[in-house]
Amino acid sequence: MSGAGVMLAAAGSGSGKTFITCGLLRLLTRHGLRVQSFKCGPDYIDPMFHTRVLGISSRNLDPYFTDSKMLSYLYAKGSRERDLAVVEGVMGYYDGIGGASEAGSSYELASVLGLPVILIVSCRGMSVSAAAIVKGFLDFRQPSRIAGVILNQISEKVYDGVRKVIEESCGIPVLGYVPVKKEFAIESRHLGLVTPDQIENLQARVDGLADVLEQTLELPGLLAIAAGAGQSRIGSGKLPPALEKALNHAGKRPVRIAVAKDEAFCFLYQDNLELLEELGAELLYFSPLRDRTMPKKVQALILPGGYPELYADVLSSNRTMLDSVRRAVESGMPTLAECGGFLYLHEQLEDESGQFRPMAGVIRARAFRTGKLGRFGYIEVTARKDQLLLAAGEIIRSHEFHYWDSENCGSDCHAKKASRQQEWDCVHGSDTLYAGFPHIYFYANPDAAVRLVRKAAEYAERI
């Protein structure tokens, strides 16, 4: 199976991609395969489920953040020494930036990587009409790369008839079905699925789904399709020029970076962390919820996104941690604070009950709940001046996704929507600080990671 790969895509969100992907990952490992999972797009939560199922870190592949050379490199690097790569798609298969094109879509990613695609079709409320959906997806773009179909939410009694109609009308194999199993369902929240830590008996649910899929999926047929991707990674492991340049200009002095990681701060890209390590950083993880202070003898701080609003009372009561973070930032320690980490740096944060809780006090403002999704989507962030991650005028592609806002979002960068004529100021940026709502993916601009490590080395020389 070396070099094999497949994408699981769907007609739209809510079709069961993550649910089925997790069950399939467990089933494949039971059959002795070494599997690497990926998620198309910027989502943090779906990869958490993959990671929990496989026991190794899942990764993101985003056609908006990076070009085809970088995508191929990251795919090859991530799936090296694995038998099979499984990529979970995003939204509907052809849905791209701003709902107006396939740019940034699962279809674009499958095309770049040469992956065969299994289309998951939810049959809730339909039967033969599923064939029309499959036919439309096959014909919409050529080549569609769709090589097989899985029918979700369909009964065993109806399945055989629908399968025959699809195979006869569309000329494509149906690789099995998933019956309605409410006991395996995964709950959701305002940022999508709840995290794995918040689901009772997650492993038992995944095991139960894998038991079902063992009986209802034609695994040999799926693996035969995946094996057809064996040639797609040849030559794709070469370093892209932007990454090669960044690695060649990395600082030589090792640094230690404190990284917040717990239930409140859990939105971390595995590739970001590994790139920092390749650049010479040692990462020390800590919990703002449970630890009393930051790790000692560190030269930089990362406060990622997550759900600080859900744990605002506990975060607020941990004053020794808040004080240590504030002192570190005010001392000039290079600090990257994204979205939830940005909220944590405020004077006060409104929790879900509407109560404002004291926070670190670095940002002189309150962070508050809006009740609606704000500034959602892909953006280009341009630096207005030289700062921690970017030089003046430099751009990094990013994304925002949040239901909280700030009285002071900052004005040291300017964000422009990738799909619409919307733009706004954002980010508190200085020589040692990046604090704002935009989430950063370092491979969109590897020099940003280089600058963070270099600034950490400079800080080490000052203290």
GROMACS .gro file of C-alpha atoms in nm, residues 110-451:
model
  342
  110ALA     CA    1  -0.756   1.639  -0.486
  111SER     CA    2  -0.654   1.770  -0.829
  112VAL     CA    3  -0.321   1.906  -0.703
  113LEU     CA    4  -0.231   1.584  -0.521
  114GLY     CA    5  -0.374   1.346  -0.781
  115LEU     CA    6  -0.599   1.181  -0.523
  116PRO     CA    7  -0.896   0.958  -0.603
  117VAL     CA    8  -1.210   1.069  -0.422
  118ILE     CA    9  -1.483   0.874  -0.244
  119LEU     CA   10  -1.804   1.079  -0.243
  120ILE     CA   11  -2.016   1.044   0.072
  121VAL     CA   12  -2.383   1.101  -0.008
  122SER     CA   13  -2.634   1.147   0.272
  123CYS     CA   14  -2.954   0.963   0.180
  124ARG     CA   15  -3.160   1.108   0.460
  125GLY     CA   16  -3.505   1.172   0.312
  126MET     CA   17  -3.421   1.025  -0.030
  127SER     CA   18  -3.341   0.704  -0.212
  128VAL     CA   19  -3.307   0.692  -0.594
  129SER     CA   20  -3.254   1.069  -0.599
  130ALA     CA   21  -2.908   0.997  -0.461
  131ALA     CA   22  -2.816   0.879  -0.810
  132ALA     CA   23  -2.895   1.225  -0.948
  133ILE     CA   24  -2.661   1.380  -0.693
  134VAL     CA   25  -2.382   1.140  -0.787
  135LYS     CA   26  -2.442   1.200  -1.158
  136GLY     CA   27  -2.427   1.575  -1.113
  137PHE     CA   28  -2.103   1.561  -0.917
  138LEU     CA   29  -1.943   1.334  -1.176
  139ASP     CA   30  -2.040   1.559  -1.467
  140PHE     CA   31  -1.987   1.902  -1.311
  141ARG     CA   32  -1.611   1.910  -1.371
  142GLN     CA   33  -1.386   1.687  -1.576
  143PRO     CA   34  -1.202   1.499  -1.453
  144SER     CA   35  -1.406   1.489  -1.133
  145ARG     CA   36  -1.158   1.249  -0.968
  146ILE     CA   37  -1.456   1.079  -0.800
  147ALA     CA   38  -1.387   0.705  -0.807
  148GLY     CA   39  -1.643   0.563  -0.568
  149VAL     CA   40  -1.945   0.637  -0.350
  150ILE     CA   41  -2.046   0.564   0.011
  151LEU     CA   42  -2.411   0.609   0.102
  152ASN     CA   43  -2.476   0.749   0.451
  153GLN     CA   44  -2.794   0.734   0.659
  154ILE     CA   45  -2.962   0.464   0.455
  155SER     CA   46  -3.123   0.141   0.568
  156GLU     CA   47  -3.003  -0.202   0.464
  157LYS     CA   48  -3.340  -0.272   0.298
  158VAL     CA   49  -3.315   0.030   0.067
  159TYR     CA   50  -2.941   0.020   0.006
  160ASP     CA   51  -2.920  -0.260  -0.251
  161GLY     CA   52  -3.174  -0.102  -0.482
  162VAL     CA   53  -3.016   0.244  -0.463
  163ARG     CA   54  -2.671   0.094  -0.520
  164LYS     CA   55  -2.784  -0.075  -0.840
  165VAL     CA   56  -2.939   0.246  -0.976
  166ILE     CA   57  -2.622   0.446  -0.906
  167GLU     CA   58  -2.389   0.189  -1.057
  168GLU     CA   59  -2.604   0.143  -1.368
  169SER     CA   60  -2.679   0.514  -1.420
  170CYS     CA   61  -2.346   0.661  -1.324
  171GLY     CA   62  -2.095   0.385  -1.401
  172ILE     CA   63  -1.922   0.418  -1.066
  173PRO     CA   64  -1.890   0.164  -0.784
  174VAL     CA   65  -2.083   0.205  -0.460
  175LEU     CA   66  -1.846   0.093  -0.186
  176GLY     CA   67  -2.100   0.037   0.088
  177TYR     CA   68  -2.325   0.223   0.323
  178VAL     CA   69  -2.360   0.356   0.676
  179PRO     CA   70  -2.693   0.292   0.848
  180VAL     CA   71  -2.855   0.546   1.079
  181LYS     CA   72  -2.683   0.504   1.416
  182LYS     CA   73  -2.773   0.788   1.650
  183GLU     CA   74  -2.563   0.640   1.930
  184PHE     CA   75  -2.248   0.720   1.732
  185ALA     CA   76  -2.337   1.083   1.655
  186ILE     CA   77  -2.093   1.360   1.750
  187GLU     CA   78  -2.231   1.678   1.908
  188SER     CA   79  -2.160   2.025   1.774
  189ARG     CA   80  -2.101   2.376   1.908
  190HIS     CA   81  -2.066   2.726   1.767
  191LEU     CA   82  -1.720   2.652   1.621
  192GLY     CA   83  -1.830   2.320   1.475
  193LEU     CA   84  -1.791   1.987   1.651
  194VAL     CA   85  -1.717   1.977   2.021
  195THR     CA   86  -1.362   1.867   2.096
  196PRO     CA   87  -1.279   1.499   2.160
  197ASP     CA   88  -1.218   1.563   2.532
  198GLN     CA   89  -1.580   1.670   2.572
  199ILE     CA   90  -1.736   1.356   2.424
  200GLU     CA   91  -1.821   1.077   2.661
  201ASN     CA   92  -1.700   0.732   2.555
  202LEU     CA   93  -1.552   0.862   2.228
  203GLN     CA   94  -1.332   0.558   2.175
  204ALA     CA   95  -1.625   0.324   2.234
  205ARG     CA   96  -1.833   0.516   1.981
  206VAL     CA   97  -1.557   0.498   1.721
  207ASP     CA   98  -1.507   0.129   1.789
  208GLY     CA   99  -1.879   0.070   1.747
  209LEU     CA  100  -1.882   0.255   1.416
  210ALA     CA  101  -1.579   0.059   1.295
  211ASP     CA  102  -1.764  -0.262   1.382
  212VAL     CA  103  -2.052  -0.149   1.162
  213LEU     CA  104  -1.826  -0.041   0.874
  214GLU     CA  105  -1.652  -0.378   0.882
  215GLN     CA  106  -1.985  -0.527   0.778
  216THR     CA  107  -2.120  -0.255   0.546
  217LEU     CA  108  -1.816  -0.123   0.355
  218GLU     CA  109  -1.635  -0.296   0.071
  219LEU     CA  110  -1.290  -0.229   0.211
  220PRO     CA  111  -1.096  -0.417  -0.060
  221GLY     CA  112  -1.257  -0.200  -0.327
  222LEU     CA  113  -1.178   0.118  -0.136
  223LEU     CA  114  -0.815   0.014  -0.087
  224ALA     CA  115  -0.782  -0.072  -0.456
  225ILE     CA  116  -0.897   0.280  -0.543
  226ALA     CA  117  -0.655   0.431  -0.289
  227ALA     CA  118  -0.369   0.228  -0.434
  228GLY     CA  119  -0.423   0.412  -0.764
  229ALA     CA  120  -0.277   0.724  -0.604
  230GLY     CA  121   0.059   0.554  -0.558
  231GLN     CA  122   0.228   0.764  -0.828
  232SER     CA  123   0.095   1.102  -0.711
  233ARG     CA  124   0.373   1.168  -0.460
  234ILE     CA  125   0.672   1.089  -0.680
  235GLY     CA  126   0.905   1.389  -0.675
  236SER     CA  127   0.677   1.587  -0.442
  237GLY     CA  128   0.910   1.570  -0.143
  238LYS     CA  129   1.143   1.842  -0.276
  239LEU     CA  130   1.167   2.154  -0.063
  240PRO     CA  131   0.967   2.444  -0.213
  241PRO     CA  132   1.186   2.754  -0.268
  242ALA     CA  133   1.016   2.963   0.002
  243LEU     CA  134   1.067   2.691   0.261
  244GLU     CA  135   1.424   2.618   0.154
  245LYS     CA  136   1.507   2.987   0.190
  246ALA     CA  137   1.351   3.000   0.535
  247LEU     CA  138   1.538   2.694   0.660
  248ASN     CA  139   1.867   2.825   0.521
  249HIS     CA  140   1.822   3.154   0.704
  250ALA     CA  141   1.714   3.008   1.035
  251GLY     CA  142   1.891   3.119   1.350
  252LYS     CA  143   2.168   2.892   1.473
  253ARG     CA  144   2.109   2.942   1.845
  254PRO     CA  145   1.852   2.702   1.997
  255VAL     CA  146   1.562   2.867   2.176
  256ARG     CA  147   1.284   2.749   2.406
  257ILE     CA  148   0.925   2.849   2.330
  258ALA     CA  149   0.640   2.809   2.579
  259VAL     CA  150   0.320   2.689   2.410
  260ALA     CA  151  -0.015   2.700   2.589
  261LYS     CA  152  -0.200   2.373   2.536
  262ASP     CA  153  -0.508   2.250   2.721
  263GLU     CA  154  -0.886   2.248   2.681
  264ALA     CA  155  -0.898   2.629   2.659
  265PHE     CA  156  -0.606   2.661   2.414
  266CYS     CA  157  -0.615   2.373   2.171
  267PHE     CA  158  -0.615   2.522   1.818
  268LEU     CA  159  -0.266   2.425   1.706
  269TYR     CA  160  -0.144   2.322   1.362
  270GLN     CA  161   0.096   2.030   1.386
  271ASP     CA  162   0.291   2.160   1.087
  272ASN     CA  163   0.341   2.496   1.261
  273LEU     CA  164   0.488   2.327   1.565
  274GLU     CA  165   0.719   2.105   1.362
  275LEU     CA  166   0.843   2.396   1.152
  276LEU     CA  167   0.943   2.585   1.466
  277GLU     CA  168   1.132   2.277   1.580
  278GLU     CA  169   1.306   2.250   1.242
  279LEU     CA  170   1.413   2.611   1.289
  280GLY     CA  171   1.580   2.526   1.618
  281ALA     CA  172   1.308   2.577   1.877
  282GLU     CA  173   1.237   2.349   2.170
  283LEU     CA  174   0.867   2.361   2.256
  284LEU     CA  175   0.757   2.347   2.619
  285TYR     CA  176   0.384   2.294   2.665
  286PHE     CA  177   0.195   2.431   2.964
  287SER     CA  178  -0.164   2.474   3.081
  288PRO     CA  179  -0.302   2.820   3.170
  289LEU     CA  180  -0.588   2.631   3.335
  290ARG     CA  181  -0.381   2.415   3.573
  291ASP     CA  182  -0.020   2.533   3.596
  292ARG     CA  183   0.067   2.813   3.836
  293THR     CA  184   0.311   2.991   3.604
  294MET     CA  185   0.466   2.973   3.260
  295PRO     CA  186   0.764   2.740   3.208
  296LYS     CA  187   1.093   2.885   3.329
  297LYS     CA  188   1.385   2.986   3.106
  298VAL     CA  189   1.184   3.031   2.786
  299GLN     CA  190   1.248   3.296   2.521
  300ALA     CA  191   0.909   3.316   2.347
  301LEU     CA  192   0.542   3.251   2.414
  302ILE     CA  193   0.260   3.114   2.199
  303LEU     CA  194  -0.102   3.151   2.310
  304PRO     CA  195  -0.311   2.971   2.044
  305GLY     CA  196  -0.682   2.984   1.981
  306GLY     CA  197  -0.939   2.765   2.148
  307TYR     CA  198  -1.224   2.814   2.391
  308PRO     CA  199  -1.108   3.046   2.673
  309GLU     CA  200  -1.464   3.179   2.698
  310LEU     CA  201  -1.583   2.837   2.819
  311TYR     CA  202  -1.319   2.830   3.095
  312ALA     CA  203  -1.307   3.201   3.174
  313ASP     CA  204  -1.384   3.153   3.545
  314VAL     CA  205  -1.099   2.905   3.593
  315LEU     CA  206  -0.856   3.109   3.383
  316SER     CA  207  -0.947   3.424   3.574
  317SER     CA  208  -0.897   3.260   3.912
  318ASN     CA  209  -0.546   3.145   3.820
  319ARG     CA  210  -0.391   3.482   3.899
  320THR     CA  211  -0.033   3.358   3.928
  321MET     CA  212  -0.048   3.233   3.569
  322LEU     CA  213  -0.209   3.554   3.443
  323ASP     CA  214   0.057   3.758   3.621
  324SER     CA  215   0.341   3.549   3.477
  325VAL     CA  216   0.202   3.588   3.124
  326ARG     CA  217   0.155   3.963   3.163
  327ARG     CA  218   0.508   4.007   3.299
  328ALA     CA  219   0.652   3.802   3.015
  329VAL     CA  220   0.477   4.006   2.745
  330GLU     CA  221   0.557   4.337   2.910
  331SER     CA  222   0.923   4.235   2.947
  332GLY     CA  223   0.947   4.209   2.569
  333MET     CA  224   0.927   3.832   2.537
  334PRO     CA  225   0.824   3.757   2.176
  335THR     CA  226   0.458   3.658   2.197
  336LEU     CA  227   0.219   3.515   1.939
  337ALA     CA  228  -0.144   3.529   2.060
  338GLU     CA  229  -0.413   3.417   1.815
  339CYS     CA  230  -0.788   3.452   1.857
  340GLY     CA  231  -0.851   3.278   2.193
  341GLY     CA  232  -0.499   3.364   2.301
  342PHE     CA  233  -0.571   3.725   2.204
  343LEU     CA  234  -0.886   3.718   2.420
  344TYR     CA  235  -0.679   3.589   2.711
  345LEU     CA  236  -0.454   3.896   2.694
  346HIS     CA  237  -0.746   4.137   2.744
  347GLU     CA  238  -0.830   4.315   3.067
  348GLN     CA  239  -1.164   4.134   3.080
  349LEU     CA  240  -1.333   3.849   2.892
  350GLU     CA  241  -1.708   3.791   2.884
  351ASP     CA  242  -1.797   3.429   2.951
  352GLU     CA  243  -2.094   3.238   2.810
  353SER     CA  244  -2.316   3.347   3.101
  354GLY     CA  245  -2.251   3.715   3.030
  355GLN     CA  246  -2.016   3.778   3.323
  356PHE     CA  247  -1.691   3.963   3.256
  357ARG     CA  248  -1.386   3.793   3.405
  358PRO     CA  249  -1.046   3.956   3.468
  359MET     CA  250  -0.772   3.831   3.236
  360ALA     CA  251  -0.402   3.912   3.178
  361GLY     CA  252  -0.452   4.286   3.118
  362VAL     CA  253  -0.201   4.326   2.834
  363ILE     CA  254  -0.466   4.453   2.589
  364ARG     CA  255  -0.640   4.754   2.741
  365ALA     CA  256  -0.992   4.653   2.643
  366ARG     CA  257  -1.272   4.409   2.708
  367ALA     CA  258  -1.354   4.108   2.491
  368PHE     CA  259  -1.725   4.041   2.455
  369ARG     CA  260  -1.971   3.795   2.309
  370THR     CA  261  -2.148   3.899   1.987
  371GLY     CA  262  -2.389   3.610   1.940
  372LYS     CA  263  -2.296   3.578   1.575
  373LEU     CA  264  -2.008   3.462   1.361
  374GLY     CA  265  -1.777   3.756   1.296
  375ARG     CA  266  -1.546   3.823   1.001
  376PHE     CA  267  -1.558   3.453   0.910
  377GLY     CA  268  -1.333   3.323   0.635
  378TYR     CA  269  -1.004   3.356   0.454
  379ILE     CA  270  -0.817   3.685   0.463
  380GLU     CA  271  -0.490   3.841   0.352
  381VAL     CA  272  -0.318   4.017   0.641
  382THR     CA  273  -0.077   4.297   0.547
  383ALA     CA  274   0.161   4.448   0.802
  384ARG     CA  275   0.144   4.826   0.831
  385LYS     CA  276   0.486   4.836   0.997
  386ASP     CA  277   0.774   4.607   1.088
  387GLN     CA  278   0.664   4.375   1.367
  388LEU     CA  279   0.719   4.031   1.523
  389LEU     CA  280   0.604   3.811   1.235
  390LEU     CA  281   0.598   4.040   0.931
  391ALA     CA  282   0.795   4.324   0.775
  392ALA     CA  283   0.609   4.638   0.670
  393GLY     CA  284   0.401   4.565   0.359
  394GLU     CA  285   0.448   4.190   0.389
  395ILE     CA  286   0.143   3.964   0.353
  396ILE     CA  287   0.041   3.636   0.513
  397ARG     CA  288  -0.277   3.448   0.425
  398SER     CA  289  -0.481   3.372   0.734
  399HIS     CA  290  -0.836   3.306   0.850
  400GLU     CA  291  -1.081   3.424   1.116
  401PHE     CA  292  -1.360   3.232   1.287
  402HIS     CA  293  -1.499   3.366   1.615
  403TYR     CA  294  -1.817   3.460   1.801
  404TRP     CA  295  -1.639   3.698   2.039
  405ASP     CA  296  -1.500   4.042   1.956
  406SER     CA  297  -1.284   4.309   2.113
  407GLU     CA  298  -1.321   4.675   2.197
  408ASN     CA  299  -0.970   4.711   2.055
  409CYS     CA  300  -0.880   4.472   1.772
  410GLY     CA  301  -0.561   4.662   1.693
  411SER     CA  302  -0.454   4.851   1.381
  412ASP     CA  303  -0.098   4.739   1.309
  413CYS     CA  304  -0.212   4.511   1.026
  414HIS     CA  305  -0.482   4.536   0.764
  415ALA     CA  306  -0.704   4.243   0.669
  416LYS     CA  307  -0.876   4.201   0.335
  417LYS     CA  308  -1.136   3.934   0.270
  418ALA     CA  309  -1.027   3.680   0.011
  419SER     CA  310  -1.370   3.658  -0.151
  420ARG     CA  311  -1.541   3.995  -0.103
  421GLN     CA  312  -1.465   4.366  -0.093
  422GLN     CA  313  -1.445   4.374   0.284
  423GLU     CA  314  -1.144   4.493   0.477
  424TRP     CA  315  -1.058   4.611   0.824
  425ASP     CA  316  -0.770   4.691   1.056
  426CYS     CA  317  -0.652   4.427   1.299
  427VAL     CA  318  -0.369   4.301   1.523
  428HIS     CA  319  -0.166   4.457   1.798
  429GLY     CA  320   0.180   4.428   1.649
  430SER     CA  321   0.519   4.539   1.774
  431ASP     CA  322   0.876   4.420   1.750
  432THR     CA  323   0.790   4.151   2.005
  433LEU     CA  324   0.413   4.102   1.978
  434TYR     CA  325   0.150   3.958   1.745
  435ALA     CA  326  -0.192   3.960   1.911
  436GLY     CA  327  -0.512   3.946   1.708
  437PHE     CA  328  -0.798   3.737   1.575
  438PRO     CA  329  -0.636   3.610   1.251
  439HIS     CA  330  -0.507   3.253   1.277
  440ILE     CA  331  -0.160   3.206   1.129
  441TYR     CA  332  -0.040   2.908   0.925
  442PHE     CA  333   0.337   2.942   0.899
  443TYR     CA  334   0.369   2.761   0.566
  444ALA     CA  335   0.168   3.043   0.407
  445ASN     CA  336   0.478   3.256   0.475
  446PRO     CA  337   0.762   3.056   0.637
  447ASP     CA  338   0.959   3.375   0.704
  448ALA     CA  339   0.708   3.453   0.980
  449ALA     CA  340   0.824   3.145   1.170
  450VAL     CA  341   1.189   3.240   1.109
  451ARG     CA  342   1.129   3.585   1.256
   0.00000   0.00000   0.00000
